[in-house]
């Protein structure tokens, strides 16, 4: 018995794609890193405007932490490492952390 390709049955599989989990990059307050350096970091590494960077810097200063950006885990880890390396090379103790975004 030969199969007729015109009448063959095919199964179509649909794969559900899910968005990757996102992580917030947080800048943590310290008493030594200059505010100007924090603003520069937010502008250079997180592509924020002067106004956005100043608002985040003030949140860090007043509330103890501020959100620099939200990214996939790998990008968040990479940005945190880059900023930490830059801060250390300039002699600043700036700390960053990443945490998962709340799921909707």
GROMACS .gro file of N, CA and C in nm:
model
  312
    1UNK      N    1   0.084  -0.117   0.000
    1UNK     CA    2   0.000   0.000   0.000
    1UNK      C    3   0.089   0.124   0.000
    2UNK      N    4   0.070   0.208  -0.095
    2UNK     CA    5   0.147   0.331  -0.108
    2UNK      C    6   0.063   0.449  -0.061
    3UNK      N    7   0.134   0.541   0.000
    3UNK     CA    8   0.064   0.662   0.049
    3UNK      C    9   0.061   0.765  -0.062
    4UNK      N   10  -0.053   0.824  -0.074
    4UNK     CA   11  -0.068   0.933  -0.170
    4UNK      C   12  -0.034   1.062  -0.097
    5UNK      N   13   0.074   1.135  -0.135
    5UNK     CA   14   0.114   1.256  -0.064
    5UNK      C   15   0.005   1.363  -0.065
    6UNK      N   16  -0.085   1.361  -0.160
    6UNK     CA   17  -0.191   1.460  -0.165
    6UNK      C   18  -0.291   1.441  -0.052
    7UNK      N   19  -0.302   1.319  -0.002
    7UNK     CA   20  -0.401   1.289   0.100
    7UNK      C   21  -0.339   1.256   0.236
    8UNK      N   22  -0.211   1.284   0.250
    8UNK     CA   23  -0.142   1.255   0.377
    8UNK      C   24  -0.188   1.355   0.483
    9UNK      N   25  -0.193   1.311   0.606
    9UNK     CA   26  -0.232   1.396   0.718
    9UNK      C   27  -0.105   1.448   0.784
   10UNK      N   28  -0.107   1.577   0.813
   10UNK     CA   29   0.006   1.637   0.883
   10UNK      C   30  -0.043   1.696   1.013
   11UNK      N   31   0.041   1.691   1.111
   11UNK     CA   32   0.010   1.749   1.241
   11UNK      C   33   0.084   1.881   1.254
   12UNK      N   34   0.010   1.983   1.288
   12UNK     CA   35   0.070   2.115   1.308
   12UNK      C   36   0.087   2.135   1.457
   13UNK      N   37   0.211   2.156   1.500
   13UNK     CA   38   0.238   2.180   1.642
   13UNK      C   39   0.257   2.328   1.665
   14UNK      N   40   0.191   2.378   1.767
   14UNK     CA   41   0.207   2.518   1.805
   14UNK      C   42   0.280   2.523   1.937
   15UNK      N   43   0.382   2.603   1.939
   15UNK     CA   44   0.460   2.619   2.061
   15UNK      C   45   0.427   2.754   2.122
   16UNK      N   46   0.389   2.751   2.247
   16UNK     CA   47   0.361   2.876   2.318
   16UNK      C   48   0.495   2.940   2.357
   17UNK      N   49   0.514   3.062   2.317
   17UNK     CA   50   0.634   3.134   2.356
   17UNK      C   51   0.601   3.219   2.477
   18UNK      N   52   0.687   3.214   2.575
   18UNK     CA   53   0.668   3.296   2.693
   18UNK      C   54   0.779   3.401   2.697
   19UNK      N   55   0.744   3.515   2.749
   19UNK     CA   56   0.844   3.622   2.763
   19UNK      C   57   0.941   3.582   2.873
   20UNK      N   58   1.069   3.615   2.856
   20UNK     CA   59   1.164   3.586   2.962
   20UNK      C   60   1.134   3.672   3.086
   21UNK      N   61   1.168   3.619   3.200
   21UNK     CA   62   1.149   3.693   3.324
   21UNK      C   63   1.239   3.816   3.324
   22UNK      N   64   1.188   3.926   3.375
   22UNK     CA   65   1.265   4.050   3.379
   22UNK      C   66   1.317   4.077   3.520
   23UNK      N   67   1.431   4.145   3.526
   23UNK     CA   68   1.497   4.176   3.652
   23UNK      C   69   1.526   4.325   3.661
   24UNK      N   70   1.505   4.378   3.780
   24UNK     CA   71   1.534   4.520   3.806
   24UNK      C   72   1.678   4.532   3.852
   25UNK      N   73   1.749   4.630   3.796
   25UNK     CA   74   1.884   4.663   3.843
   25UNK      C   75   1.867   4.777   3.941
   26UNK      N   76   1.907   4.754   4.065
   26UNK     CA   77   1.892   4.854   4.171
   26UNK      C   78   2.027   4.913   4.209
   27UNK      N   79   2.029   5.044   4.223
   27UNK     CA   80   2.144   5.114   4.280
   27UNK      C   81   2.116   5.131   4.428
   28UNK      N   82   2.216   5.103   4.511
   28UNK     CA   83   2.199   5.113   4.657
   28UNK      C   84   2.275   5.233   4.710
   29UNK      N   85   2.217   5.298   4.808
   29UNK     CA   86   2.276   5.419   4.865
   29UNK      C   87   2.400   5.387   4.947
   30UNK      N   88   2.496   5.476   4.942
   30UNK     CA   89   2.610   5.474   5.032
   30UNK      C   90   2.646   5.620   5.061
   31UNK      N   91   2.729   5.641   5.159
   31UNK     CA   92   2.763   5.777   5.200
   31UNK      C   93   2.888   5.832   5.131
   32UNK      N   94   2.940   5.760   5.032
   32UNK     CA   95   3.069   5.800   4.975
   32UNK      C   96   3.067   5.827   4.825
   33UNK      N   97   2.983   5.758   4.750
   33UNK     CA   98   2.981   5.776   4.605
   33UNK      C   99   2.917   5.911   4.571
   34UNK      N  100   2.986   5.996   4.497
   34UNK     CA  101   2.931   6.128   4.464
   34UNK      C  102   2.804   6.117   4.379
   35UNK      N  103   2.712   6.208   4.404
   35UNK     CA  104   2.586   6.210   4.329
   35UNK      C  105   2.612   6.226   4.179
   36UNK      N  106   2.712   6.306   4.143
   36UNK     CA  107   2.743   6.328   4.003
   36UNK      C  108   2.786   6.198   3.934
   37UNK      N  109   2.859   6.113   4.008
   37UNK     CA  110   2.902   5.985   3.952
   37UNK      C  111   2.781   5.896   3.927
   38UNK      N  112   2.686   5.895   4.019
   38UNK     CA  113   2.565   5.813   4.003
   38UNK      C  114   2.487   5.859   3.880
   39UNK      N  115   2.473   5.989   3.863
   39UNK     CA  116   2.403   6.042   3.746
   39UNK      C  117   2.476   6.002   3.618
   40UNK      N  118   2.607   6.012   3.617
   40UNK     CA  119   2.686   5.974   3.501
   40UNK      C  120   2.664   5.826   3.467
   41UNK      N  121   2.666   5.740   3.568
   41UNK     CA  122   2.645   5.596   3.548
   41UNK      C  123   2.507   5.571   3.487
   42UNK      N  124   2.406   5.636   3.540
   42UNK     CA  125   2.270   5.617   3.490
   42UNK      C  126   2.258   5.663   3.345
   43UNK      N  127   2.326   5.768   3.311
   43UNK     CA  128   2.322   5.818   3.172
   43UNK      C  129   2.401   5.727   3.079
   44UNK      N  130   2.521   5.688   3.118
   44UNK     CA  131   2.608   5.610   3.030
   44UNK      C  132   2.564   5.465   3.015
   45UNK      N  133   2.539   5.398   3.126
   45UNK     CA  134   2.511   5.254   3.121
   45UNK      C  135   2.363   5.220   3.105
   46UNK      N  136   2.276   5.311   3.147
   46UNK     CA  137   2.133   5.283   3.143
   46UNK      C  138   2.057   5.375   3.048
   47UNK      N  139   2.131   5.458   2.974
   47UNK     CA  140   2.075   5.544   2.870
   47UNK      C  141   1.959   5.632   2.918
   48UNK      N  142   1.974   5.686   3.037
   48UNK     CA  143   1.871   5.774   3.091
   48UNK      C  144   1.902   5.919   3.057
   49UNK      N  145   1.796   5.999   3.047
   49UNK     CA  146   1.815   6.143   3.025
   49UNK      C  147   1.870   6.204   3.154
   50UNK      N  148   1.914   6.326   3.144
   50UNK     CA  149   1.965   6.398   3.262
   50UNK      C  150   1.857   6.404   3.370
   51UNK      N  151   1.732   6.435   3.331
   51UNK     CA  152   1.622   6.445   3.428
   51UNK      C  153   1.590   6.310   3.492
   52UNK      N  154   1.586   6.204   3.411
   52UNK     CA  155   1.559   6.070   3.466
   52UNK      C  156   1.669   6.029   3.562
   53UNK      N  157   1.793   6.048   3.521
   53UNK     CA  158   1.908   6.008   3.603
   53UNK      C  159   1.909   6.084   3.735
   54UNK      N  160   1.876   6.211   3.732
   54UNK     CA  161   1.872   6.291   3.855
   54UNK      C  162   1.761   6.241   3.947
   55UNK      N  163   1.646   6.209   3.890
   55UNK     CA  164   1.534   6.158   3.971
   55UNK      C  165   1.569   6.024   4.037
   56UNK      N  166   1.634   5.935   3.963
   56UNK     CA  167   1.674   5.806   4.021
   56UNK      C  168   1.781   5.827   4.128
   57UNK      N  169   1.878   5.914   4.101
   57UNK     CA  170   1.983   5.942   4.199
   57UNK      C  171   1.922   5.995   4.330
   58UNK      N  172   1.823   6.084   4.318
   58UNK     CA  173   1.757   6.137   4.438
   58UNK      C  174   1.679   6.028   4.511
   59UNK      N  175   1.617   5.936   4.438
   59UNK     CA  176   1.547   5.824   4.502
   59UNK      C  177   1.645   5.737   4.579
   60UNK      N  178   1.762   5.713   4.518
   60UNK     CA  179   1.866   5.634   4.586
   60UNK      C  180   1.908   5.705   4.714
   61UNK      N  181   1.930   5.833   4.704
   61UNK     CA  182   1.976   5.913   4.819
   61UNK      C  183   1.870   5.920   4.930
   62UNK      N  184   1.744   5.937   4.892
   62UNK     CA  185   1.638   5.957   4.992
   62UNK      C  186   1.576   5.827   5.042
   63UNK      N  187   1.565   5.727   4.955
   63UNK     CA  188   1.495   5.603   4.994
   63UNK      C  189   1.588   5.484   5.011
   64UNK      N  190   1.715   5.502   4.980
   64UNK     CA  191   1.811   5.393   4.999
   64UNK      C  192   1.837   5.310   4.877
   65UNK      N  193   1.750   5.319   4.777
   65UNK     CA  194   1.772   5.247   4.652
   65UNK      C  195   1.686   5.307   4.542
   66UNK      N  196   1.725   5.278   4.419
   66UNK     CA  197   1.650   5.327   4.304
   66UNK      C  198   1.667   5.232   4.187
   67UNK      N  199   1.567   5.225   4.102
   67UNK     CA  200   1.570   5.135   3.987
   67UNK      C  201   1.643   5.203   3.871
   68UNK      N  202   1.752   5.141   3.829
   68UNK     CA  203   1.828   5.194   3.716
   68UNK      C  204   1.769   5.147   3.584
   69UNK      N  205   1.714   5.026   3.582
   69UNK     CA  206   1.656   4.972   3.460
   69UNK      C  207   1.601   4.834   3.483
   70UNK      N  208   1.527   4.784   3.383
   70UNK     CA  209   1.466   4.651   3.389
   70UNK      C  210   1.505   4.576   3.262
   71UNK      N  211   1.564   4.456   3.281
   71UNK     CA  212   1.621   4.381   3.170
   71UNK      C  213   1.603   4.232   3.193
   72UNK      N  214   1.637   4.153   3.092
   72UNK     CA  215   1.645   4.009   3.113
   72UNK      C  216   1.761   3.984   3.210
   73UNK      N  217   1.763   3.866   3.269
   73UNK     CA  218   1.862   3.835   3.373
   73UNK      C  219   2.006   3.858   3.326
   74UNK      N  220   2.039   3.807   3.209
   74UNK     CA  221   2.178   3.817   3.161
   74UNK      C  222   2.220   3.963   3.141
   75UNK      N  223   2.132   4.043   3.085
   75UNK     CA  224   2.165   4.183   3.062
   75UNK      C  225   2.175   4.257   3.195
   76UNK      N  226   2.082   4.229   3.287
   76UNK     CA  227   2.085   4.293   3.420
   76UNK      C  228   2.216   4.260   3.492
   77UNK      N  229   2.256   4.134   3.488
   77UNK     CA  230   2.381   4.093   3.554
   77UNK      C  231   2.501   4.161   3.489
   78UNK      N  232   2.500   4.169   3.356
   78UNK     CA  233   2.610   4.231   3.284
   78UNK      C  234   2.621   4.380   3.317
   79UNK      N  235   2.510   4.450   3.316
   79UNK     CA  236   2.512   4.594   3.347
   79UNK      C  237   2.558   4.618   3.491
   80UNK      N  238   2.509   4.537   3.585
   80UNK     CA  239   2.551   4.552   3.724
   80UNK      C  240   2.702   4.530   3.738
   81UNK      N  241   2.755   4.430   3.668
   81UNK     CA  242   2.899   4.403   3.675
   81UNK      C  243   2.980   4.517   3.611
   82UNK      N  244   2.934   4.568   3.498
   82UNK     CA  245   3.004   4.678   3.431
   82UNK      C  246   3.011   4.802   3.520
   83UNK      N  247   2.897   4.835   3.581
   83UNK     CA  248   2.892   4.954   3.666
   83UNK      C  249   2.979   4.935   3.790
   84UNK      N  250   2.972   4.817   3.850
   84UNK     CA  251   3.054   4.789   3.968
   84UNK      C  252   3.202   4.801   3.934
   85UNK      N  253   3.244   4.745   3.821
   85UNK     CA  254   3.384   4.754   3.779
   85UNK      C  255   3.425   4.900   3.758
   86UNK      N  256   3.339   4.976   3.692
   86UNK     CA  257   3.371   5.118   3.668
   86UNK      C  258   3.381   5.194   3.800
   87UNK      N  259   3.285   5.170   3.890
   87UNK     CA  260   3.288   5.239   4.020
   87UNK      C  261   3.416   5.207   4.096
   88UNK      N  262   3.455   5.080   4.097
   88UNK     CA  263   3.577   5.042   4.169
   88UNK      C  264   3.700   5.106   4.106
   89UNK      N  265   3.701   5.112   3.973
   89UNK     CA  266   3.818   5.172   3.906
   89UNK      C  267   3.830   5.321   3.938
   90UNK      N  268   3.718   5.383   3.975
   90UNK     CA  269   3.718   5.525   4.013
   90UNK      C  270   3.728   5.543   4.165
   91UNK      N  271   3.735   5.432   4.239
   91UNK     CA  272   3.749   5.439   4.384
   91UNK      C  273   3.619   5.460   4.460
   92UNK      N  274   3.505   5.425   4.397
   92UNK     CA  275   3.376   5.444   4.462
   92UNK      C  276   3.318   5.308   4.506
   93UNK      N  277   3.253   5.305   4.623
   93UNK     CA  278   3.199   5.179   4.675
   93UNK      C  279   3.054   5.151   4.628
   94UNK      N  280   3.009   5.213   4.520
   94UNK     CA  281   2.872   5.198   4.472
   94UNK      C  282   2.834   5.050   4.461
   95UNK      N  283   2.720   5.015   4.517
   95UNK     CA  284   2.670   4.878   4.514
   95UNK      C  285   2.545   4.871   4.428
   96UNK      N  286   2.531   4.762   4.355
   96UNK     CA  287   2.412   4.735   4.276
   96UNK      C  288   2.362   4.596   4.310
   97UNK      N  289   2.233   4.575   4.290
   97UNK     CA  290   2.177   4.441   4.303
   97UNK      C  291   2.073   4.424   4.194
   98UNK      N  292   2.038   4.298   4.169
   98UNK     CA  293   1.930   4.272   4.076
   98UNK      C  294   1.825   4.189   4.149
   99UNK      N  295   1.700   4.212   4.114
   99UNK     CA  296   1.592   4.134   4.172
   99UNK      C  297   1.484   4.114   4.066
  100UNK      N  298   1.414   4.001   4.075
  100UNK     CA  299   1.311   3.975   3.974
  100UNK      C  300   1.196   4.074   3.984
  101UNK      N  301   1.142   4.110   3.869
  101UNK     CA  302   1.022   4.193   3.864
  101UNK      C  303   0.905   4.108   3.914
  102UNK      N  304   0.809   4.171   3.976
  102UNK     CA  305   0.689   4.099   4.017
  102UNK      C  306   0.617   4.052   3.891
  103UNK      N  307   0.571   3.929   3.892
  103UNK     CA  308   0.499   3.875   3.775
  103UNK      C  309   0.358   3.928   3.773
  104UNK      N  310   0.312   3.962   3.654
  104UNK     CA  311   0.178   4.019   3.639
  104UNK      C  312   0.072   3.912   3.638
   0.00000   0.00000   0.00000
